[in-house]
Tab-separated table of C-alpha atoms in Angstrom:
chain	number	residue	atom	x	y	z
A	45	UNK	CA	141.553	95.178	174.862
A	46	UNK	CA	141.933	92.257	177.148
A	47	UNK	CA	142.312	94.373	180.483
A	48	UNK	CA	139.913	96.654	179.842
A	49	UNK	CA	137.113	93.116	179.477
A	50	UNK	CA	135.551	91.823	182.224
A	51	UNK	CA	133.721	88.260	181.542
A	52	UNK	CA	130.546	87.669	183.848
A	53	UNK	CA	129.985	84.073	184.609
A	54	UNK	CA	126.174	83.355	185.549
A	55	UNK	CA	123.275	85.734	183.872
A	56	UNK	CA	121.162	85.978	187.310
A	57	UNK	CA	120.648	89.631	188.716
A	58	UNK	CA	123.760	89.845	190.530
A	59	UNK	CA	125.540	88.913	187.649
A	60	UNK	CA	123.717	90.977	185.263
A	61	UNK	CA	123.352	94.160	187.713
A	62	UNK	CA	127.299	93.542	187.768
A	63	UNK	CA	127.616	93.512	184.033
A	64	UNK	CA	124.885	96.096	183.226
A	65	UNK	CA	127.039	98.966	185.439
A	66	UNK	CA	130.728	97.924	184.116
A	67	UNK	CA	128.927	98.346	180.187
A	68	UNK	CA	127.630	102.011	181.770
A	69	UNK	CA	131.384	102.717	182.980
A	70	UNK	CA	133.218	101.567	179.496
A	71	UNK	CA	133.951	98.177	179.724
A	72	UNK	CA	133.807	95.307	177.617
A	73	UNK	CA	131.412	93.118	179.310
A	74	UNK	CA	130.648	89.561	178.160
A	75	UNK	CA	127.898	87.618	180.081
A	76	UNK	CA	128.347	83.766	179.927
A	77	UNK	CA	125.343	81.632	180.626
A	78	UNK	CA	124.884	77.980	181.029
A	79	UNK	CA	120.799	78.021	180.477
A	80	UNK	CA	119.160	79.126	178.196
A	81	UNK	CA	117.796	82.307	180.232
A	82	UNK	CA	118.397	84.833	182.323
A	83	UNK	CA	117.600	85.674	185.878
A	84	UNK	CA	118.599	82.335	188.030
A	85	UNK	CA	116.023	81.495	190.143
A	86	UNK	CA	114.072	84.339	188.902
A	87	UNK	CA	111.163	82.722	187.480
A	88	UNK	CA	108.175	83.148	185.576
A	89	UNK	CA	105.554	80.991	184.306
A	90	UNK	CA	102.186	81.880	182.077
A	91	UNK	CA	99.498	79.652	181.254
A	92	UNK	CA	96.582	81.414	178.555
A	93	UNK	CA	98.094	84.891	179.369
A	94	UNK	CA	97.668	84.554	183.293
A	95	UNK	CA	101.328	85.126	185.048
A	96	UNK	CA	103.112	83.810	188.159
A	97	UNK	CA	106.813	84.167	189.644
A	98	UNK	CA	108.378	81.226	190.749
A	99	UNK	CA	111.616	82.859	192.398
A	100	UNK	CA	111.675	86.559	193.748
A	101	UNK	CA	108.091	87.447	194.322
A	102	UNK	CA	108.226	90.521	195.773
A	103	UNK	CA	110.621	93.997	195.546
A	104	UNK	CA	110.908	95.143	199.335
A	105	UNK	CA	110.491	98.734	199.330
A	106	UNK	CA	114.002	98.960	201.365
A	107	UNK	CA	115.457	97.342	198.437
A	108	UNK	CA	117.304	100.615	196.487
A	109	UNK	CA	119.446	98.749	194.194
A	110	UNK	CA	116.279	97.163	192.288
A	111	UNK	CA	114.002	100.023	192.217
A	112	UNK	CA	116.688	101.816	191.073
A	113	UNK	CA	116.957	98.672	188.023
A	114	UNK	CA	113.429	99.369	187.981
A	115	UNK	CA	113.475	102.448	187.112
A	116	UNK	CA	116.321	102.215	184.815
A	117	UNK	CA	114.524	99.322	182.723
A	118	UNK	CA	111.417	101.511	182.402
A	119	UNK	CA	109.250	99.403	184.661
A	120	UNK	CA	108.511	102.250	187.843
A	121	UNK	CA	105.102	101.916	186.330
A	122	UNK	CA	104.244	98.237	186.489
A	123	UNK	CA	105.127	98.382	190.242
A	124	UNK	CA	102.077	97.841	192.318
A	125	UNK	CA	101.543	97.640	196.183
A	126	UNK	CA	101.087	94.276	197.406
A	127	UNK	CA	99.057	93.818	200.970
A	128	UNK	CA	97.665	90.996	202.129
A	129	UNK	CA	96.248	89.317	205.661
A	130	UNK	CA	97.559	85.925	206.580
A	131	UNK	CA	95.190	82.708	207.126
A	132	UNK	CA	96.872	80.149	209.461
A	133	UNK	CA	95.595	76.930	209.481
A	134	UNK	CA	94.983	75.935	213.512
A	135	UNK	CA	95.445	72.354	214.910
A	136	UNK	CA	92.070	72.410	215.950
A	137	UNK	CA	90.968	72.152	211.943
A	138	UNK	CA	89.925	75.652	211.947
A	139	UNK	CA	91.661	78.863	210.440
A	140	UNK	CA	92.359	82.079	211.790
A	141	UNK	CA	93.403	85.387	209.345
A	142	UNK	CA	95.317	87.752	210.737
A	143	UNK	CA	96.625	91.700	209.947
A	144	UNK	CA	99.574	92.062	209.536
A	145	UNK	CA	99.197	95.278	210.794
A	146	UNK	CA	97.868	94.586	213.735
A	147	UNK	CA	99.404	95.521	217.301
A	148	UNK	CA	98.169	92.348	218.824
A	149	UNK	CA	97.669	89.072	217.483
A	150	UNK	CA	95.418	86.841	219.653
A	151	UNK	CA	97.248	83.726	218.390
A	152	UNK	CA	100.364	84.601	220.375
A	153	UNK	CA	98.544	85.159	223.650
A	154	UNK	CA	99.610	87.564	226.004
A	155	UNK	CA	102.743	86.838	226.996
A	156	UNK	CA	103.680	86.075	223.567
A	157	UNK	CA	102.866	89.388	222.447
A	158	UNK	CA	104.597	90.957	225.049
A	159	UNK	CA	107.911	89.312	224.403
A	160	UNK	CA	107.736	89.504	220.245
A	161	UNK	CA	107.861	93.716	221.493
A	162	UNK	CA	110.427	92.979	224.100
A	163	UNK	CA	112.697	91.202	221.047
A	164	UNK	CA	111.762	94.248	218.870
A	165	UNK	CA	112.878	96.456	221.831
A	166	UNK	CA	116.315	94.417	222.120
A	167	UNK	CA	117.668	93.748	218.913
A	168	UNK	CA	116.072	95.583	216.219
A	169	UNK	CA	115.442	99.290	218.205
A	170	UNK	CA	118.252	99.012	220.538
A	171	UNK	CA	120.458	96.537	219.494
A	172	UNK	CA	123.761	96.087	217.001
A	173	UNK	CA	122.974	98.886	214.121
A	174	UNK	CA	122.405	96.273	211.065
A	175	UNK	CA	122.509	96.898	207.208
A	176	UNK	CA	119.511	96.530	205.345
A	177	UNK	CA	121.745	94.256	203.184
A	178	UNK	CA	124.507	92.754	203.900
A	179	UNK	CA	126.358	91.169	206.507
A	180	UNK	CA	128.500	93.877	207.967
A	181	UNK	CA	130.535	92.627	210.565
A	182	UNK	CA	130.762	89.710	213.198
A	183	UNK	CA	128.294	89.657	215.839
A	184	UNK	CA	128.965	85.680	217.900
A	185	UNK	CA	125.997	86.042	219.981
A	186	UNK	CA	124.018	85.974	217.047
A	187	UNK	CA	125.674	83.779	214.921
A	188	UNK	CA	126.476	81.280	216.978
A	189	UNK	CA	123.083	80.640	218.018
A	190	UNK	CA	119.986	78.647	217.003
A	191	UNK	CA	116.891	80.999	216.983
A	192	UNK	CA	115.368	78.094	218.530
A	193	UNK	CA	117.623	78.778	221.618
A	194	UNK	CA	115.169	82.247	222.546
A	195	UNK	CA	112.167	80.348	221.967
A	196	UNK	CA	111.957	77.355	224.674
A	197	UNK	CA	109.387	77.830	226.801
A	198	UNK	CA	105.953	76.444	226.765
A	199	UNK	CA	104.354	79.870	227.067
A	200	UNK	CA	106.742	80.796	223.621
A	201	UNK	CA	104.523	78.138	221.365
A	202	UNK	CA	102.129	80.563	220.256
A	203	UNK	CA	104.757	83.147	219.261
A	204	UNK	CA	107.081	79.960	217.636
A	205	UNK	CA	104.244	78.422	215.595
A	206	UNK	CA	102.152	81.807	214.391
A	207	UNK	CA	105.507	84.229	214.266
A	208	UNK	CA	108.573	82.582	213.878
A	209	UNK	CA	108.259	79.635	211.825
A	210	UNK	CA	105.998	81.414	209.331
A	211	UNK	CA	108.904	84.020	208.923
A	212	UNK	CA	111.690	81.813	208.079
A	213	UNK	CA	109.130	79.828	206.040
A	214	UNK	CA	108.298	82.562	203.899
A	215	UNK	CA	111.388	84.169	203.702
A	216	UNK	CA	113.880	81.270	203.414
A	217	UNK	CA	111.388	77.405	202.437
A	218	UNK	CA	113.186	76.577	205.616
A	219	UNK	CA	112.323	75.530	209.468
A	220	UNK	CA	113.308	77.668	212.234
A	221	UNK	CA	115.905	74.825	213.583
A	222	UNK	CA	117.694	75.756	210.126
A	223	UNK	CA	118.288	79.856	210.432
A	224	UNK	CA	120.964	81.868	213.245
A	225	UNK	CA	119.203	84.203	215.501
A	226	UNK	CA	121.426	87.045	213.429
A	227	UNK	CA	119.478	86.043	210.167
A	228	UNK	CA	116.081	85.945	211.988
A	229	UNK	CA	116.757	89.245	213.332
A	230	UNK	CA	117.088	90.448	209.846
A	231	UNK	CA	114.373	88.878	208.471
A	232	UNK	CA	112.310	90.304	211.364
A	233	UNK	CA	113.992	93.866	210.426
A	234	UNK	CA	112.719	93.864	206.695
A	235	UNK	CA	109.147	92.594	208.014
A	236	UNK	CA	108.671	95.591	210.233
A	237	UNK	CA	110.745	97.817	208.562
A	238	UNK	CA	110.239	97.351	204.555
A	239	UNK	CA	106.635	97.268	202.625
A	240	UNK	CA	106.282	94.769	199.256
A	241	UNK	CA	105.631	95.352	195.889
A	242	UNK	CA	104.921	93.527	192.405
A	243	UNK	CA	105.350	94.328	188.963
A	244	UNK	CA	102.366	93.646	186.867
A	245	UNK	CA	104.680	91.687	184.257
A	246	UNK	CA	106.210	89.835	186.836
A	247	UNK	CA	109.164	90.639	188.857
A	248	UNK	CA	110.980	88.406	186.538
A	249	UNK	CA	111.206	91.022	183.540
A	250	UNK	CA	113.586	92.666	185.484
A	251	UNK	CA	116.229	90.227	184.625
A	252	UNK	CA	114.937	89.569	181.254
A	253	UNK	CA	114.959	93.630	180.507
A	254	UNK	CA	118.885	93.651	182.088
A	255	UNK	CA	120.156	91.211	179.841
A	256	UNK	CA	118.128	92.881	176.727
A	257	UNK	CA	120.984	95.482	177.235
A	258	UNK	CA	123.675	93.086	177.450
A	259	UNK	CA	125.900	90.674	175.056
A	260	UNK	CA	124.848	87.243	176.692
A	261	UNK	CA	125.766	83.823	175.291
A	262	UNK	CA	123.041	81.369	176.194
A	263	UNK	CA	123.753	77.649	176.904
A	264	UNK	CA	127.450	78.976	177.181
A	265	UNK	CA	128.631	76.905	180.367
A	266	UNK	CA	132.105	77.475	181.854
A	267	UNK	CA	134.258	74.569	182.912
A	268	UNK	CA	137.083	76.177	184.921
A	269	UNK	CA	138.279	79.582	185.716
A	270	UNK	CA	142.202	80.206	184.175
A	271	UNK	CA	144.822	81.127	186.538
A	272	UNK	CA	148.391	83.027	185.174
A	273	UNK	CA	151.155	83.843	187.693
A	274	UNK	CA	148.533	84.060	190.648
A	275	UNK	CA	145.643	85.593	188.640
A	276	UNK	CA	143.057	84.662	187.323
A	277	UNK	CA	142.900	85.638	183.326
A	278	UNK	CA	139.924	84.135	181.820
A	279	UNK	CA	137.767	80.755	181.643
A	280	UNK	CA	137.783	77.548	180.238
A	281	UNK	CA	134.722	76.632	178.231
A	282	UNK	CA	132.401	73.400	178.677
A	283	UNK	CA	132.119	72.740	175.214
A	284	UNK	CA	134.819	73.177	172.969
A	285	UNK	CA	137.335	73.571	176.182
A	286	UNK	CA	138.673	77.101	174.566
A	287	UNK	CA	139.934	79.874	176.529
A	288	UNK	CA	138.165	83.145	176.704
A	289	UNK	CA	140.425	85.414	177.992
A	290	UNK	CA	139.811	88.932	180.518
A	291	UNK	CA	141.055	91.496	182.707
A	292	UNK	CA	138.514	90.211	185.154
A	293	UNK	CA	135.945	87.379	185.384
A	294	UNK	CA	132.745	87.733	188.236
A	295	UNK	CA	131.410	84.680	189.486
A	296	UNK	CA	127.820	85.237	189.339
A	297	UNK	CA	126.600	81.877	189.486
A	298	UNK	CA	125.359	79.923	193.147
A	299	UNK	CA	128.054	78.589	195.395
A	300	UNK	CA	127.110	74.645	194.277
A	301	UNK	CA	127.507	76.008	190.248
A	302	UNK	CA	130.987	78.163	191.329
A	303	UNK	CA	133.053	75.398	193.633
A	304	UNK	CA	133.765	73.451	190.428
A	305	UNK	CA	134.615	76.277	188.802
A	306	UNK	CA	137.736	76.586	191.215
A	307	UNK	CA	141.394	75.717	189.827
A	308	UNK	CA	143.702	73.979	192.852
A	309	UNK	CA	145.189	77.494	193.567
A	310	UNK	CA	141.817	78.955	194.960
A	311	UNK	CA	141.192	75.602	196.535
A	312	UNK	CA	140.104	77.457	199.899
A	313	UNK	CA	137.306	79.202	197.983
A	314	UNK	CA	136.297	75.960	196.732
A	315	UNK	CA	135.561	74.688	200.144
A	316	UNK	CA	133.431	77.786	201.352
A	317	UNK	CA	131.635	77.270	198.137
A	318	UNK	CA	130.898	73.780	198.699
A	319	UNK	CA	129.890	74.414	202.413
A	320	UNK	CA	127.167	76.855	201.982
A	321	UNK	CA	123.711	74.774	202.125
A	322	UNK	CA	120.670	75.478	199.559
A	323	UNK	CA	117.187	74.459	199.604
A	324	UNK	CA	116.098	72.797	196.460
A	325	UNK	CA	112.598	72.190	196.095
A	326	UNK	CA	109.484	71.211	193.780
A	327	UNK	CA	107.161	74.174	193.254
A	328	UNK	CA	103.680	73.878	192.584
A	329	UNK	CA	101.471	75.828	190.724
A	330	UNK	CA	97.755	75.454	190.720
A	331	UNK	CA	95.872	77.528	188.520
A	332	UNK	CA	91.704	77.536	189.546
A	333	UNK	CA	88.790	78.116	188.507
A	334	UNK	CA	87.410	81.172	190.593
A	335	UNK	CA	89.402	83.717	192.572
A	336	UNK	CA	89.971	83.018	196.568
A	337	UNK	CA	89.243	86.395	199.078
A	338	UNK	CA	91.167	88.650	197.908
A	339	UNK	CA	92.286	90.157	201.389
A	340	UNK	CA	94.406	86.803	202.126
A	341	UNK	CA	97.565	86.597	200.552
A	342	UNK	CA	99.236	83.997	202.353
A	343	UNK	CA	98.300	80.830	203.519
A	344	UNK	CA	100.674	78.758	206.261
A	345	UNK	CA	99.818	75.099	207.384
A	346	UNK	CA	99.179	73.994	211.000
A	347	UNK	CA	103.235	74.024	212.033
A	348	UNK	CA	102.975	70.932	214.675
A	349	UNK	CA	101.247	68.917	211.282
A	350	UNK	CA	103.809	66.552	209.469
A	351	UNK	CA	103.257	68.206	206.047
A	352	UNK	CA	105.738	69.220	203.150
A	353	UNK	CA	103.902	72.224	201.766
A	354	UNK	CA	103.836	74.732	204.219
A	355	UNK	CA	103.078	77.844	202.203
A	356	UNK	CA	101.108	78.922	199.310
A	357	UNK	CA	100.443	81.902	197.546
A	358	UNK	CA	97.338	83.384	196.262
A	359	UNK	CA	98.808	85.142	193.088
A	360	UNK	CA	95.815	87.097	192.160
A	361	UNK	CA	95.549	88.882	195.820
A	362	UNK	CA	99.436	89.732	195.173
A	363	UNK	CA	99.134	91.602	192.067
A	364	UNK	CA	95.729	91.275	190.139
A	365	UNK	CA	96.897	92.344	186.790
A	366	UNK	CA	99.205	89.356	186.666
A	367	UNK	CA	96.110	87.096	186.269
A	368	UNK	CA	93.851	89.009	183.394
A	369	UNK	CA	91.615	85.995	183.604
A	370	UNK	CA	90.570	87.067	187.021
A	371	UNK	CA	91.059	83.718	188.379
A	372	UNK	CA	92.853	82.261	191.065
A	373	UNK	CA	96.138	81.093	190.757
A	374	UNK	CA	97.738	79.460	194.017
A	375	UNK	CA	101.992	78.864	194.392
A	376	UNK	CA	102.504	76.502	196.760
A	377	UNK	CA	105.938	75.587	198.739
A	378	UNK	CA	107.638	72.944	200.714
A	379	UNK	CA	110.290	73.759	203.421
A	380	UNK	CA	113.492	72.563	204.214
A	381	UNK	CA	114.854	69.847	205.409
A	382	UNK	CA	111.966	67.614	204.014
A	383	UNK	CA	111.843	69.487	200.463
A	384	UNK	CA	114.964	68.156	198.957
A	385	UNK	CA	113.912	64.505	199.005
A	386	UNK	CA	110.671	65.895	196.981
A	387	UNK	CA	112.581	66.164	194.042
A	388	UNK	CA	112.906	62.644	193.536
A	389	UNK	CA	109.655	61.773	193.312
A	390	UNK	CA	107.440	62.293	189.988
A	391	UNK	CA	105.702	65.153	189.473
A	392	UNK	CA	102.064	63.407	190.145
A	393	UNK	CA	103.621	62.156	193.298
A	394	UNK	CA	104.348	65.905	194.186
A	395	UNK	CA	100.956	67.752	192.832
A	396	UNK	CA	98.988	65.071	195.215
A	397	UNK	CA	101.362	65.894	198.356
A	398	UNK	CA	100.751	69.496	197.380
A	399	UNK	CA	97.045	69.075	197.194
A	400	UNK	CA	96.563	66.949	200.319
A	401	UNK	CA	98.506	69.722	202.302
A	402	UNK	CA	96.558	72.501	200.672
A	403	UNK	CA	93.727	71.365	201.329
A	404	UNK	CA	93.933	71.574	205.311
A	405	UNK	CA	95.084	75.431	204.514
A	406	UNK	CA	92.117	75.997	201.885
A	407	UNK	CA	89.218	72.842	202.544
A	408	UNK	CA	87.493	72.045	199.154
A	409	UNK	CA	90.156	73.842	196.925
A	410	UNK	CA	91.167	70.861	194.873
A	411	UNK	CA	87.703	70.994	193.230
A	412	UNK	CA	88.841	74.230	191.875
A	413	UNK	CA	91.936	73.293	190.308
A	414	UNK	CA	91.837	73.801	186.404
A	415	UNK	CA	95.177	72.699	185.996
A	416	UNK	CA	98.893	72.236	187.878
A	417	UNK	CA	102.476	72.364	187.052
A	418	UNK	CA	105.830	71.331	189.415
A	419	UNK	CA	108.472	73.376	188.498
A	420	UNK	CA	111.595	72.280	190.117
A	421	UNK	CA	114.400	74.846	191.763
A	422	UNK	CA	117.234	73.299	192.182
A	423	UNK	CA	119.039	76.322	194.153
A	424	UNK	CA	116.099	78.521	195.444
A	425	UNK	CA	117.712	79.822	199.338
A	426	UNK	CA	121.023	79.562	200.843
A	427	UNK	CA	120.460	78.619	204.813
A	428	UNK	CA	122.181	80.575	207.129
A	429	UNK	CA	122.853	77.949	210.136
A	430	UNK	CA	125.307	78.944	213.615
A	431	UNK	CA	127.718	80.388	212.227
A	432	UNK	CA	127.115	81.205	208.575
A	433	UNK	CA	127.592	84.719	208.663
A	434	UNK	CA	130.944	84.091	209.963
A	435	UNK	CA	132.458	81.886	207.095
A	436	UNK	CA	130.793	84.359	204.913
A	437	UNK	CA	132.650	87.419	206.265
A	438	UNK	CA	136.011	85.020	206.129
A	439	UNK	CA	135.469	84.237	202.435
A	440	UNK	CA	135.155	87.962	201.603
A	441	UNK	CA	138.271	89.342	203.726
A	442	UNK	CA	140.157	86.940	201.360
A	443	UNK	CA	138.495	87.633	198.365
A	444	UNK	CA	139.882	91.165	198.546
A	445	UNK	CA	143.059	89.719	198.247
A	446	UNK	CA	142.577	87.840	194.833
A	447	UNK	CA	143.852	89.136	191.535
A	448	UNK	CA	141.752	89.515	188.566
A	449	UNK	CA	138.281	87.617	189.826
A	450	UNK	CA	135.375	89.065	192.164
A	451	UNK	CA	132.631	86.616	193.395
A	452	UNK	CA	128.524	88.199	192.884
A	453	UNK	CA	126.309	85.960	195.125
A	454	UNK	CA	123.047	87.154	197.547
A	455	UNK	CA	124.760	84.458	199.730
A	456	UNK	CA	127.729	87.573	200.100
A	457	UNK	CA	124.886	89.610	201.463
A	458	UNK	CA	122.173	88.353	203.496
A	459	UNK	CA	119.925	86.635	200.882
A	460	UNK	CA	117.621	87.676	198.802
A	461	UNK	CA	117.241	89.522	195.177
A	462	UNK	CA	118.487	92.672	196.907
A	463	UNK	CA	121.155	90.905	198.214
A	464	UNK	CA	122.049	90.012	194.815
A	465	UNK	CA	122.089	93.130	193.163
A	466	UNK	CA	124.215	94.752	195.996
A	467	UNK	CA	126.667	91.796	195.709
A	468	UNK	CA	127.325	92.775	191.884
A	469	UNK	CA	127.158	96.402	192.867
A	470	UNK	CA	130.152	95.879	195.255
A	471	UNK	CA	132.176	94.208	192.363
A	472	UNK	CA	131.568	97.029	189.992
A	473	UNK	CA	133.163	99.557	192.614
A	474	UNK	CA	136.134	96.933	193.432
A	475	UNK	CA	136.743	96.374	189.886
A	476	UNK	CA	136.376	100.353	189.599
A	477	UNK	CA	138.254	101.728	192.445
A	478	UNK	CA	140.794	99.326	193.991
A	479	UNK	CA	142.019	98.466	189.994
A	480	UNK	CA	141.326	94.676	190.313
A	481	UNK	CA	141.915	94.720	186.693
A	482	UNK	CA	145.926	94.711	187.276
């Protein structure tokens, strides 16, 4: 029966996480999917049986709502411990590697040390209790405010170049000038707070093991959602322009994909959609002919060097068993803003960017390389700029109030493939408990 189906627009893991609990509570669940895949931006790519992910790397050991997947799917025992050091390269032209771990690291000097602890002290021990995922509530001072603004002084450049622009690097392909201090301060949270972990298939199966256990139409794109009376009551489809009709739709897709998606009524949510700002960027994959040290797992460039690829990956340090040919296999990654105007150039343009900036990370690697490959992520991070988590909050308080839709998105939460899965998690129990299927 019509009210008793719920159509799931998008196949990524919010989407399916969303779809895969409705199906385990009774409902008719149909999962409609423009490509020709699932998981989004989950990504995985093999060359002659050696593995890399190109999307979510790593499953933080906070994250519940995918171990629990994990479990569910029957992968608990591909999961493997990831640790690694970190190799910065200096502006001298030397490198330094660094735990971690460690209590003190010599690259932030004293005082920079002693005020990383001091930020600890303020606002992740003491300060505004924060979810693990999500947003939670409105906190201005935070998300009004560049983290740039707590970083200003000279004696700060240590703890700004070897701290805080390698952690919204890594965790968002994005500069510092680009994140609110609230988002930093959860990114910082997870770091200290959270351990990483890989699954020997790639994290990838995950998605691809969800949908298994789900009616998905492929290439299956969705032109419009269909509003009746002030509720929404199916889609419109791309192709053949036929209506598919539902007690509920979830828009599982990313904000860029889900403001077109918006009929004239729900105009407002077009306009959030539209607002929120993604990196899109060219990654590179270099696959070598010997393994690097295993103890490094992440490489970051010189910061103050003009450079697109700031970060690369030594896949074989992250989870060995990905790579059975035991050799190396680097990912490497631009950051925003400069990575979007990468996708315009052709891919030999963007393997010799990416080799010229590896090489001041790793000298001599490119005499390594066996071969390459650009794969290019059109939607990889949303960017939480001053005052982000505000318009997020806004868009959910009126959310609550729409009839017969629900929006999935790690952009609702924080970002992030935890993020994600919560999102479609908090669907299921509106869907479940407030009866968004009248």
């Amino acid at each position: 029966m019509e009210d008793r189906k719920v159509i799931v627009v998008g196949a990524g893991i919010g989407g399916l996480t969303a779809g895969y609990r409705l199906r385990q509570r009774g409902f008719e669940v149909e999962v409609l999917e423009a490509a020709d895949r699932p998981g989004g931006r989950m990504v995985g790519l093999e060359r002659k049986g050696d593995r890399v992910d190109l999307g979510a790397h790593f499953i933080h050991s906070n994250g519940r709502g995918a171990l629990e997947l994990i479990d569910e799917m029957g992968l608990s025992g591909l999961k493997r411990k990831v640790k690694g050091k970190v190799q910065y390269a200096l502006r001298n032209g030397g490198s330094c590697v660094h735990d971690p771990g460690a209590p003190y690291t010599k690259l932030f000097g004293l005082k920079g040390n002693l005020k990383l602890y001091g930020f600890i002290l303020k606002h992740v021990v003491f300060g505004p209790p924060l979810p693990s995922c999500g947003i939670g509530k409105d906190i201005p001072e935070y998300d009004q405010a560049e983290i740039l603004d707590l970083f200003r002084s000279p004696a700060d450049q240590g703890l700004l170049d070897y701290c805080v622009t390698p952690l919204t690097m890594g965790s968002m392909l994005a500069r510092p000038e680009w994140t609110n201090v609230y988002h930093f301060i959860r990114m910082l949270r997870s770091s200290l707070l959270s351990s990483l972990a890989g699954l020997t298939c790639g994290v990838s199966a995950l998605a691809r093991e969800v949908a298994k256990r789900l009616p998905v139409r492929y290439e299956a794109p969705v032109r419009k959602l269909v509003m009746e009376r002030g509720r929404v009551v199916g889609v419109e489809m791309a192709g053949d322009g036929s209506v598919r009709k539902a007690g509920h739709v979830i828009v599982a897709t990313t904000p860029a994909a889900a403001a077109p998606l918006m009929p004239d009524k729900l105009d407002e949510q077009r306009r959030f959609l539209e607002s929120v700002l993604y990196t899109a960027i060219p990654a590179v994959v270099f696959f070598l002919d010997r393994p690097l040290s295993p103890d490094v797992l992440f490489y970051f460039n010189d910061p103050g060097r003009p450079c697109a690829y700031t970060l690369a990956i030594n896949e074989l340090a992250k989870v060995p068993e990905m790579l059975p040919s035991g050799k190396g296999a680097l990912t490497a990654w631009p950051a925003y803003p400069g990575s979007p105007g990468l996708l315009a150039l052709a891919d030999d343009a963007i393997l010799s960017t990416a080799r010229e900036d590896l090489e001041v990370m790793i000298p001599g690697f490119s005499a390594w390389i066996e071969d390459a490959v650009v794969y290019r992520h059109p939607f990889v991070n949303a960017l939480f700029t001053p005052g982000s988590y505000r318009a997020v909050l806004g868009f959910l308080d009126q959310a609550q109030h729409l009839r017969g839709v629900s929006f999935v998105s790690c952009v609702l939460n924080g970002s992030g493939m935890e993020a994600a899965i919560q999102s479609g998690k908090a669907a299921v129990q509106r869907i479940c408990g407030w009866g968004g299927m009248a």
